[in-house]
Phi, psi and omega in degrees: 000145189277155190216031166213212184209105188264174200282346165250024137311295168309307153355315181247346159269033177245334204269286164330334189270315196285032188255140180273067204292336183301315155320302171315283154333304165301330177255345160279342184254346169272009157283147148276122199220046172327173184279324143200074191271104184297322185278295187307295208251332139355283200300327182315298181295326183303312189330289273220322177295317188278358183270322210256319192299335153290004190258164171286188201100131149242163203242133191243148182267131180226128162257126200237175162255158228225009179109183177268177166193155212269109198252167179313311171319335180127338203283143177258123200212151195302084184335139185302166180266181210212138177225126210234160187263145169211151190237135155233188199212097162071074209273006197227001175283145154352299181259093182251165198206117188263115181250122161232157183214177182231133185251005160304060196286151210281003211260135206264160190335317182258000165315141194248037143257104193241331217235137171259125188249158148292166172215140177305155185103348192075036177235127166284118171276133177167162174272138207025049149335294184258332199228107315234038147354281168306310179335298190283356183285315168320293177296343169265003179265286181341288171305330193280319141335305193274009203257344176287358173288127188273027148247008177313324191260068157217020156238116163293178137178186188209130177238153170235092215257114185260184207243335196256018198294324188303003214231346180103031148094350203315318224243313146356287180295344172299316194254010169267328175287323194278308151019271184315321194297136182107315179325137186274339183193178192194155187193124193245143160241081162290171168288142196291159178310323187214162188277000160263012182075013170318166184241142170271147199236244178285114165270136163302180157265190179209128192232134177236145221210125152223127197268108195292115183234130175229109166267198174242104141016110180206157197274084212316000197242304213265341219235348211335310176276002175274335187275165167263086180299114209263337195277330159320282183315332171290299193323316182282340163299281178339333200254021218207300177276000156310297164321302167300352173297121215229188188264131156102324170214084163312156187213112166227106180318161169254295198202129118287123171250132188150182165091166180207194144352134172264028161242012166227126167306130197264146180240013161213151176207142168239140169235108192262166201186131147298096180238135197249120169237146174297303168256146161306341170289325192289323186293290171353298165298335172286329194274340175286293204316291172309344192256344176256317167328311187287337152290284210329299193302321188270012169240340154298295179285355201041044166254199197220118200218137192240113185247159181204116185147201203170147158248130215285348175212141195267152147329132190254067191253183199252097170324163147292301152323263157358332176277328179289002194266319198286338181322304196290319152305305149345303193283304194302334187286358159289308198292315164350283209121336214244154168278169172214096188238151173238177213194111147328114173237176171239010196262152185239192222147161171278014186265336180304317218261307151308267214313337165304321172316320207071052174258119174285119181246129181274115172261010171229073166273357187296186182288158152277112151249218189158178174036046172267176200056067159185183202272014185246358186321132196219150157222155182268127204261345173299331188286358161325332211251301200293319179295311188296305186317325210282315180310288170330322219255273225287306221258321155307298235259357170284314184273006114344297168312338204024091136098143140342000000 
């Protein structure tokens, strides 16, 4: 293992430092580029292409389609297709590594968290700074950096900057596995786990439901015990899968949908609900939890139930591979200067979704924040310097190594 900083390392962290990222952030986070503000992620994209473009390679736009979705009525209808930038760069070199971001944010077109500011601290405000506007600023310095190594054409990489990530990735997620394969690593730039720069470490996975409930209709006054109520039946599911939620398999009712008239027994509900299981045993056990709450209910209530959805990301646990990846950070963020800690999270990513590949992935390569997805959102804007250095490093020093 390399333990110093040789002089064309500095080089290329000399390099990683001087990228005008701040700027870049500041001109990126001031697009609205909600998850799904249609105009807002064109431009986005548009940017973020000619920004990207520089690197060798070319980087092309591919539009998937992104599924069904659940409308309140109950009905199933197509989700917009979603359209994501993907680059790739010496797809025949010896090391390959694949880096993904995201250019989405959850703050929707008319959101009145708009304007990016200072903040006392060295700190920047603004919507998706830290999640994730810096990340990628991170990530094009970093590359644009390492191409100045004089062994840069023995590391490939591919990159995928998607539109959906905030949304859970459903349009995406095809084309980050298909990606993964082959990769010697993989490195997502989310914003680090705590604002001191922790690293995230196992995530659960996640699956999100809406559960179709069709009762009967009956008149509450002439008729009360003749109807089926479906929003009475949604309440009781929920409190039911609410109860099972556990250390290990978060549960969370959501939204109801559903109801009329107080004179009428309402005869449809949708019930939407969040589920975080830890282990692939636990999601097992989640999906037996759903299919018998959906007997019990339609056989208590004499209704009829229909679920729809899936889980769109799998648990995220730590491989052998993966200790060996994190090993490698740990030694460059020591050469660094930098710490290196890690943090059991409960937040899910496209690192979930890798790593399912059986890829190792670091997913919070991103800047030091905090308080994203809220109007408080901040990046430490020195990590800007660090983070990117950090990326360079780890990647010279994987291609030393050949590899794992």
């Amino acid at each position: 293992m390399v333990d110093k900083i040789s002089p064309c390392e500095q080089t290329v962290l000399e390099k990683a430092a001087a990228y005008p990222m701040l700027d870049r952030v500041i001109e990126w986070a001031s697009i609205n580029s909600g998850s799904h503000n249609k105009s807002g992620l064109v431009r986005m994209a548009s940017v973020l292409k000619q920004a990207f473009s520089t690197l060798p390679g070319k980087i092309t736009e591919i539009t998937l389609p992104s599924g069904k979705m659940i409308t309140p009525e109950g009905d199933e209808i197509l989700s917009p297709d979603a359209t994501h930038l993907h680059l790739v760069v010496r797809p025949n070199a010896p090391i390959q590594i694949l880096l993904t971001g995201h250019m989405d944010t959850v703050f929707g077109e008319n959101h009145p968290f708009s304007v990016v500011t200072s903040l006392e601290g060295n700190r920047l405000g603004g919507p998706g700074v830290a999640d994730m506007k810096g990340g990628l600023a991170v990530m094009l310095s970093a590359l644009t950096a390492f191409e100045h190594y004089p062994d840069h054409e023995q590391l490939g990489y591919e990159v995928i900057l998607n539109s959906d990530e905030e949304i859970g990735s459903l349009s995406s997620a095809p084309l980050l596995v298909k990606a993964a394969e082959g990769k010697t690593a993989a490195f997502t730039y989310e914003p680090s786990a705590l604002p001191d720069g922790t690293f995230a470490a196992a995530r659960p996975g996640s699956g999100n439901f809406s559960i179709i409930i069709k009762g009967l209709a009956a008149h509450a006054g002439r008729n009360l015990t003749g109807g089926r109520n479906a929003l009475i039946a949604a309440a009781d599911f929920a409190l039911r899968l609410k109860a099972a939620s556990r250390e290990g398999m978060g549960i969370n009712p959501a939204k109801i949908d559903g109801g009329g008239p107080n004179n009428i027994v309402p005869d449809h509900a949708i019930l939407r609900v969040n589920i975080r299981p830890s282990t692939l045993k636990d999601m097992e056990e989640a999906q037996q939890l759903l299919q018998k709450t959906t007997e019990d209910i339609e056989k208590k209530h004499d209704v009829t139930l229909k679920i729809h959805g899936a889980f769109g990301r799998p648990p995220k646990n730590i491989s052998e591979k993966s200790k060996a990846l994190m090993a490698l950070v740990e030694n460059s963020c020591q050469d660094l200067g930098l710490g290196a800690r890690w943090k059991d999270t409960g937040g899910v990513c496209d690192g979930n979704n890798i790593a399912a590949a059986n890829i190792p992935v670091i997913d919070t390569m991103g800047v030091r924040g905090g308080a994203i997805h809220s109007d408080q959102e901040f990046l430490i804007i020195e990590s800007l310097k660090e983070r990117a250095q950090l990326s360079a490093l780890i990647w010279i020093r994987l291609l030393k190594e050949g590899g794992l």
